[in-house]
CSV table of C-alpha atoms and ligand atoms in Angstrom, one decimal:
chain,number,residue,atom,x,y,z
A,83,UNK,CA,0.0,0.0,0.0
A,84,UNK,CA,1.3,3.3,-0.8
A,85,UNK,CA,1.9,6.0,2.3
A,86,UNK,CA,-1.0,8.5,2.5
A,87,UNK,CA,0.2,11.8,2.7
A,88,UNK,CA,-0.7,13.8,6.1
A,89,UNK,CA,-1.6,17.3,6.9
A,90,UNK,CA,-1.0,17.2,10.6
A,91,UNK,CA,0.8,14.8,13.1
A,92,UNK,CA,0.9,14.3,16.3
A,93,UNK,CA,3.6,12.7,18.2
A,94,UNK,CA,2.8,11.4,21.5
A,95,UNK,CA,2.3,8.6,23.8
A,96,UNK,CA,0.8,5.2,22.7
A,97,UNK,CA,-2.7,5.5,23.9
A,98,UNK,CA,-3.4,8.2,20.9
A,99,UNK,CA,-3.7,5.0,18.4
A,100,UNK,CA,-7.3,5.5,19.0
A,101,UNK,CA,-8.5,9.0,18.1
A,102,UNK,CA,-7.6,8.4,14.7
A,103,UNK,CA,-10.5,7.1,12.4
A,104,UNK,CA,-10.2,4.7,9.7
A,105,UNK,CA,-6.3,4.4,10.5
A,106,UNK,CA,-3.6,2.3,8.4
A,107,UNK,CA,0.1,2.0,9.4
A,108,UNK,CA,3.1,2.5,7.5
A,109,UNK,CA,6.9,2.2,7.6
A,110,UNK,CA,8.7,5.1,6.2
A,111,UNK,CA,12.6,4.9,5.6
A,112,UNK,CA,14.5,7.6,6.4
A,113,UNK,CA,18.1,8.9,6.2
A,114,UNK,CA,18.3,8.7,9.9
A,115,UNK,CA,17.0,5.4,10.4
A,116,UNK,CA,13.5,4.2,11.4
A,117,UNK,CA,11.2,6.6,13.3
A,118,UNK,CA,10.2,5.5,16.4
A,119,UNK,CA,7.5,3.2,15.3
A,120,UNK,CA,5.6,2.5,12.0
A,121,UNK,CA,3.3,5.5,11.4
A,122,UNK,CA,-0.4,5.8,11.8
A,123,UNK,CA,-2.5,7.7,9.0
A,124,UNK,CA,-5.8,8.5,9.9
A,125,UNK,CA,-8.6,11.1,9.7
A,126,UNK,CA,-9.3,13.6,13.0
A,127,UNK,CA,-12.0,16.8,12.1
A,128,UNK,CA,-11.8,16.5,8.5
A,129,UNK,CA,-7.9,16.0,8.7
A,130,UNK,CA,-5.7,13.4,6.8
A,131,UNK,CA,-3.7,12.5,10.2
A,132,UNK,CA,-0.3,11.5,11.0
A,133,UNK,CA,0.1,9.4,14.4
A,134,UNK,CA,3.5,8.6,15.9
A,135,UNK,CA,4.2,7.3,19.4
A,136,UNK,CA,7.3,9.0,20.3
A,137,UNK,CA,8.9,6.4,22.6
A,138,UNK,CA,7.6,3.5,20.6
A,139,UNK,CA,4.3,1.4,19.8
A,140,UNK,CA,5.5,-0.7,23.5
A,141,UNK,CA,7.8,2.4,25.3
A,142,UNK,CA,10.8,0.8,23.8
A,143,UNK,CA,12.8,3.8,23.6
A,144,UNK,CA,14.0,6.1,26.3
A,145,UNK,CA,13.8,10.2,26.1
A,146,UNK,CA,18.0,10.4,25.3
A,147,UNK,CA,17.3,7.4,23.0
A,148,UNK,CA,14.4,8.5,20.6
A,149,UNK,CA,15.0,9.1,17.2
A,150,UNK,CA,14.2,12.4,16.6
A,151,UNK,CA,15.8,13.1,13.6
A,152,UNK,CA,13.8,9.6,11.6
A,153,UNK,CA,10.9,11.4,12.9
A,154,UNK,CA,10.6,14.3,12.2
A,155,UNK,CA,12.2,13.6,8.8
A,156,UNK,CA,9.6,11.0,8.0
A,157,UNK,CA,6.5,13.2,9.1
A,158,UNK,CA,7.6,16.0,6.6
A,159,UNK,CA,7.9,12.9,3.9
A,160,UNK,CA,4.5,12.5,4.0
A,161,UNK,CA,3.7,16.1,3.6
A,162,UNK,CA,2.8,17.1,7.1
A,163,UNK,CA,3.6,20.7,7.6
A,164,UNK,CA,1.5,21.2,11.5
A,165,UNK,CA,2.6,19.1,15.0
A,166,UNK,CA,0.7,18.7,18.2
A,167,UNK,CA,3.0,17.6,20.5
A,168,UNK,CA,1.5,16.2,23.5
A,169,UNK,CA,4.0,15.9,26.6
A,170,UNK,CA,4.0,14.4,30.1
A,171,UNK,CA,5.7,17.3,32.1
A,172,UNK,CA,6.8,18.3,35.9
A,173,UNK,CA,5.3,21.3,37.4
A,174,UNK,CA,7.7,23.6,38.9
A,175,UNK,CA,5.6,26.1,40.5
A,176,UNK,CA,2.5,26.2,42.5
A,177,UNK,CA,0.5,27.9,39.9
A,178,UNK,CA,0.2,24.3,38.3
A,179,UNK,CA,-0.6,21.5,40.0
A,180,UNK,CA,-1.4,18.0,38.2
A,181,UNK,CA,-4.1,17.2,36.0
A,182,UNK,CA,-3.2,21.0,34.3
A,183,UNK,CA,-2.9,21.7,30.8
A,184,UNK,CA,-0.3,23.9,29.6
A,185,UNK,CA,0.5,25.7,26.0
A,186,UNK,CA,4.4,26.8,26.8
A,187,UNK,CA,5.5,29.2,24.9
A,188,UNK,CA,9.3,29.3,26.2
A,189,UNK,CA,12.2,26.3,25.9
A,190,UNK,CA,15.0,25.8,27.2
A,191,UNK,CA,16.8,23.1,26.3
A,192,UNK,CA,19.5,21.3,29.1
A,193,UNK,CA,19.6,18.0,26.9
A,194,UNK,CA,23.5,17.1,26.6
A,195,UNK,CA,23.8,14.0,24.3
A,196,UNK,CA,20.9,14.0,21.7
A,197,UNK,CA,21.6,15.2,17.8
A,198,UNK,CA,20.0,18.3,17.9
A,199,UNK,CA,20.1,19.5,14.3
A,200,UNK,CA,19.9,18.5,10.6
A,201,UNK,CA,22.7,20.9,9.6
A,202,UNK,CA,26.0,19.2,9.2
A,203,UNK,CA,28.1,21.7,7.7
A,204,UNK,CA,27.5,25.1,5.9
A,205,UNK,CA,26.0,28.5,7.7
A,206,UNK,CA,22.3,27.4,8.4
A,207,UNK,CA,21.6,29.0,11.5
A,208,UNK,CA,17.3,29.7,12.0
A,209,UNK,CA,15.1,31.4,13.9
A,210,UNK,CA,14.5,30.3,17.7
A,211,UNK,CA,13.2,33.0,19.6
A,212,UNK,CA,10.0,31.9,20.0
A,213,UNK,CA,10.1,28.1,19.6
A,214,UNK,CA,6.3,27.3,19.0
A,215,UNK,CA,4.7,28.1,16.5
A,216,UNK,CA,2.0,30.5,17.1
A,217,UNK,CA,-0.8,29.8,15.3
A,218,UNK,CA,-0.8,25.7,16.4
A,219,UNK,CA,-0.7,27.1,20.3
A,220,UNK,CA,-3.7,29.3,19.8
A,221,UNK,CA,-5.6,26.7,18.5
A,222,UNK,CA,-4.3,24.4,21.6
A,223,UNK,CA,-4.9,26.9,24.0
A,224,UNK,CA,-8.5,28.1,22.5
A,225,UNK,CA,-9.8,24.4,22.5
A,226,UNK,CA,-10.3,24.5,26.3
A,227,UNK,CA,-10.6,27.9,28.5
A,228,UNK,CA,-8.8,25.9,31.1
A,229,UNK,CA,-6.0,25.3,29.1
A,230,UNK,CA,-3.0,27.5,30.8
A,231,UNK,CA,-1.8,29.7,28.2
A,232,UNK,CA,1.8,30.4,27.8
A,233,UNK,CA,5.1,28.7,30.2
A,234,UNK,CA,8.3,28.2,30.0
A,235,UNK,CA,9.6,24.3,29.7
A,236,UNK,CA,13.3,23.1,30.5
A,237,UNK,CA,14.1,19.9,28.6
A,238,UNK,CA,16.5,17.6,30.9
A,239,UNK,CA,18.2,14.6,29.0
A,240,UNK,CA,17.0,12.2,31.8
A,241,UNK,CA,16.3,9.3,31.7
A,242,UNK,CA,16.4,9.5,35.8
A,243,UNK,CA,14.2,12.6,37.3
A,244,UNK,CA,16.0,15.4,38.8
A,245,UNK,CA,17.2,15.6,42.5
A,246,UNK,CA,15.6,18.4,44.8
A,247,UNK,CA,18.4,21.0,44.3
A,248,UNK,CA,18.5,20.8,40.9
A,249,UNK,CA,14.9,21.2,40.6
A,250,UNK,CA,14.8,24.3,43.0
A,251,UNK,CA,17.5,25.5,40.6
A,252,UNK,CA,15.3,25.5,37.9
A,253,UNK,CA,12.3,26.9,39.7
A,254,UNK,CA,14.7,29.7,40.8
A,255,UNK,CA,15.5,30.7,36.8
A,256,UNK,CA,12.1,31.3,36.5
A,257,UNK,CA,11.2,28.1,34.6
A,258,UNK,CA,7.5,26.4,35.1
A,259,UNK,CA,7.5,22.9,33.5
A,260,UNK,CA,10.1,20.2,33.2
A,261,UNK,CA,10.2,17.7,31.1
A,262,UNK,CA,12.9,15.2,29.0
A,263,UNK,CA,11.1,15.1,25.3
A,264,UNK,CA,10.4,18.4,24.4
A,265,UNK,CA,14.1,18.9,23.1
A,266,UNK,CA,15.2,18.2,20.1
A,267,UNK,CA,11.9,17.5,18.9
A,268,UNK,CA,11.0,21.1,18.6
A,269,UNK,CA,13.8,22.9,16.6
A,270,UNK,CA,14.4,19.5,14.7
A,271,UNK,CA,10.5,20.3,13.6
A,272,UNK,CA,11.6,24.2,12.5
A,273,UNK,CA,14.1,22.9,11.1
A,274,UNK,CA,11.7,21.0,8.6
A,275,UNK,CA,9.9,23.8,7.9
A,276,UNK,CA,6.8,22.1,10.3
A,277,UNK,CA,4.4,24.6,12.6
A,278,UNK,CA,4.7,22.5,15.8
A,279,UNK,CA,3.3,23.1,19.6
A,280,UNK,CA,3.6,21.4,22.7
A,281,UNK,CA,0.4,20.6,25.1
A,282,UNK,CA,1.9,19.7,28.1
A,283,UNK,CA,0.2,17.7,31.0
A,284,UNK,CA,1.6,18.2,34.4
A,285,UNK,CA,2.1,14.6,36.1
A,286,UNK,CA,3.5,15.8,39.2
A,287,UNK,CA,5.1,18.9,41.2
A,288,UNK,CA,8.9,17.7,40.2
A,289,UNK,CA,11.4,17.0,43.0
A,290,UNK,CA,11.7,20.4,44.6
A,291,UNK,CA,9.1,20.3,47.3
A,292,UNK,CA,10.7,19.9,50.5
A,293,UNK,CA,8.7,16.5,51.4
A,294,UNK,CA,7.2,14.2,49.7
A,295,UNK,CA,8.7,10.9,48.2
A,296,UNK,CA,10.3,12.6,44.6
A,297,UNK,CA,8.8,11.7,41.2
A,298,UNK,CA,8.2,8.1,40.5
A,299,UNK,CA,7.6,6.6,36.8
A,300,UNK,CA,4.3,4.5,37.8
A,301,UNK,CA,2.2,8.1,38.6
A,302,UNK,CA,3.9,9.8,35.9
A,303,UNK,CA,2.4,7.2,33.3
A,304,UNK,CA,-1.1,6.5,35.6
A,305,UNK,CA,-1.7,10.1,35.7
A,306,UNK,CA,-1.3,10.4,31.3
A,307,UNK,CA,-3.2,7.5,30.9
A,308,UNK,CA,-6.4,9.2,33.3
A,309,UNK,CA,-6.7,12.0,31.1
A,310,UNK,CA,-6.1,10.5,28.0
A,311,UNK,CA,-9.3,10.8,26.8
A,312,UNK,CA,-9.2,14.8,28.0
A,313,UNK,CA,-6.0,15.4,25.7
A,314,UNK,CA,-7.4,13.4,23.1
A,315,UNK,CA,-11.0,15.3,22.9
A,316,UNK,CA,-8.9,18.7,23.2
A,317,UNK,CA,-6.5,17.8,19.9
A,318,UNK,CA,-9.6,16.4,17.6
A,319,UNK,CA,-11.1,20.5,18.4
A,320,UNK,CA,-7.7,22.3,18.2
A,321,UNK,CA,-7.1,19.9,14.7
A,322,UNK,CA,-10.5,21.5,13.6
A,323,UNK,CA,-9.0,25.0,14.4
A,324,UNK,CA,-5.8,24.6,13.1
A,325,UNK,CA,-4.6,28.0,10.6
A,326,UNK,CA,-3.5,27.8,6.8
A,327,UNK,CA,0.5,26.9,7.3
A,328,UNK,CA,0.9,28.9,4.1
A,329,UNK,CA,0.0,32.2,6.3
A,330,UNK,CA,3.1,31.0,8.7
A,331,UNK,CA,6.5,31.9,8.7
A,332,UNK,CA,8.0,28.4,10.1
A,333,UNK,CA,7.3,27.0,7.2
A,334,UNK,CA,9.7,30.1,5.4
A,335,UNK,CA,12.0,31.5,7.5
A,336,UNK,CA,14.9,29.7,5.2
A,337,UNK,CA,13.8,32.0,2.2
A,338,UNK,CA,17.4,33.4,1.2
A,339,UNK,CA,19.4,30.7,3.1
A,340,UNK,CA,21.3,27.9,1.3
A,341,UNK,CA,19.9,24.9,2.9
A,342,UNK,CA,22.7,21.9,3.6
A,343,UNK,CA,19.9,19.7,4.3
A,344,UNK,CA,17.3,17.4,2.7
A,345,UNK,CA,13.4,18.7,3.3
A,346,UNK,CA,11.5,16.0,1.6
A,347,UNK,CA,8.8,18.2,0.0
A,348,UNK,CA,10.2,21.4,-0.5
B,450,LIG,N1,8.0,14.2,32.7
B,450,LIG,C1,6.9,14.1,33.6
B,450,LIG,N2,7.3,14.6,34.8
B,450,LIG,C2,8.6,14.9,34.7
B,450,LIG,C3,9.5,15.4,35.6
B,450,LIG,N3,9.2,15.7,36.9
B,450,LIG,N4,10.8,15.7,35.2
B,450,LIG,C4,11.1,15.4,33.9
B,450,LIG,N5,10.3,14.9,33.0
B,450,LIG,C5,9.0,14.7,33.4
């Protein structure tokens, strides 16, 4: 069967298989290697619909082991130009607590040993300023009023959770959320040319509360899969309300810059 081509995508945990109607799975080669799992084309609001569990159809990859290059290389292959990015995150701050959604609008990335770029050789330096694209948040953050709007994320390279210090250290820059995907992922999808958003869940408060047991995996992954439905329900609405990518400038802010990359596509 040949590979549908996709509008959107969204890359997240394993239980999103099921939002998708009418889905068929395909395996797309890329320069990179495999993405992280055979990709899921389906229809959401009207949408031709690109599915792809970031760690792996069974979790088999870890955050500093994901392929984030294959992916988002073999999402733009089949034409998709908008990502939703769902993300389990820490909260840093009291003005989240868990079971919040959040539309950052900040990154910063602390991730040490991932390949963070397409560019190889050659002057190709783009934009980052603001690292979401604007038009995918606003129709993340308008699909539910209680949808926080706006936060700034810091990506750790994991795979263990951070000790108290260093997350009071990161509360003290000013930083909300925490989390150990977010980076590459989202300058890897600039780099492609890709409008992409994260919606962050909060899972739990982090490490830097002074008691408490720490972060553990098992509420982490029990608290995703309790609002899975939630998350799902609030990407079908934002898919709906998504803007023309044409009227965007991730898709063009390499006008005028000799590209040492392949964009399939382009
Ligand atoms: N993902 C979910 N919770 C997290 C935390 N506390 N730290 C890093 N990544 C996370």
């Amino acid at each position: 069967m040949t590979t549908p081509r996709a509008d959107v995508a969204v890359i997240g945990g394993s239980g999103f298989y099921s939002f998708l109607r009418d889905a068929t799975e395909h395996e797309v080669a890329t320069p990179y290697g495999a993405p992280s799992a055979p990709i899921a084309v389906g229809e959401v609001a009207g949408r031709s619909v690109a599915f792809l569990p970031r760690h792996g159809k069974h979790h088999e990859a870890p955050p500093h082991g994901i392929g984030y290059r294959a992916n988002a290389w073999a999402l733009r292959s089949l034409g998709v130009r908008q990502v939703l990015a769902p993300c389990a995150v820490g909260g840093l701050r009291d003005s989240v607590a868990p079971g919040d959604l959040v539309v950052p609008d900040q990154l910063v990335d602390r991730t040490f040993r991932r390949v963070g770029s397409f560019v190889e050789s050659g002057a190709v330096h783009l934009p980052f300023a603001d690292p979401y694209c604007p038009g995918v948040r606003a129709a993340l953050s308008g699909a539910d009023p209680d949808v926080h709007d706006g936060a700034t994320m810091v990506v750790v390279e994991g795979p263990r959770f951070s000790t108290r210090a260093e997350s009071r250290h990161y509360a003290e820059q000013g930083w909300d959320l925490i989390n150990m995907t977010g980076a590459p992922e989202a300058a890897l999808a600039r780099e492609m040319g890709q409008c992409y958003a994260s919606l962050a869940l909060v899972t739990d408060m982090d490490a830097g509360a002074e008691s408490g047991e720490g972060v553990g995996q098992e509420d982490v992954f029990a608290l995703f899969r309790a609002n899975l439905e939630r998350l799902t329900g609030l990407l079908s609405d934002a898919i709906g309300a998504l803007p023309d990518p044409d009227d965007c400038a991730c898709g063009s802010w390499w006008d005028g810059v000799e590209l040492t990359y392949e964009v399939p596509g382009r």
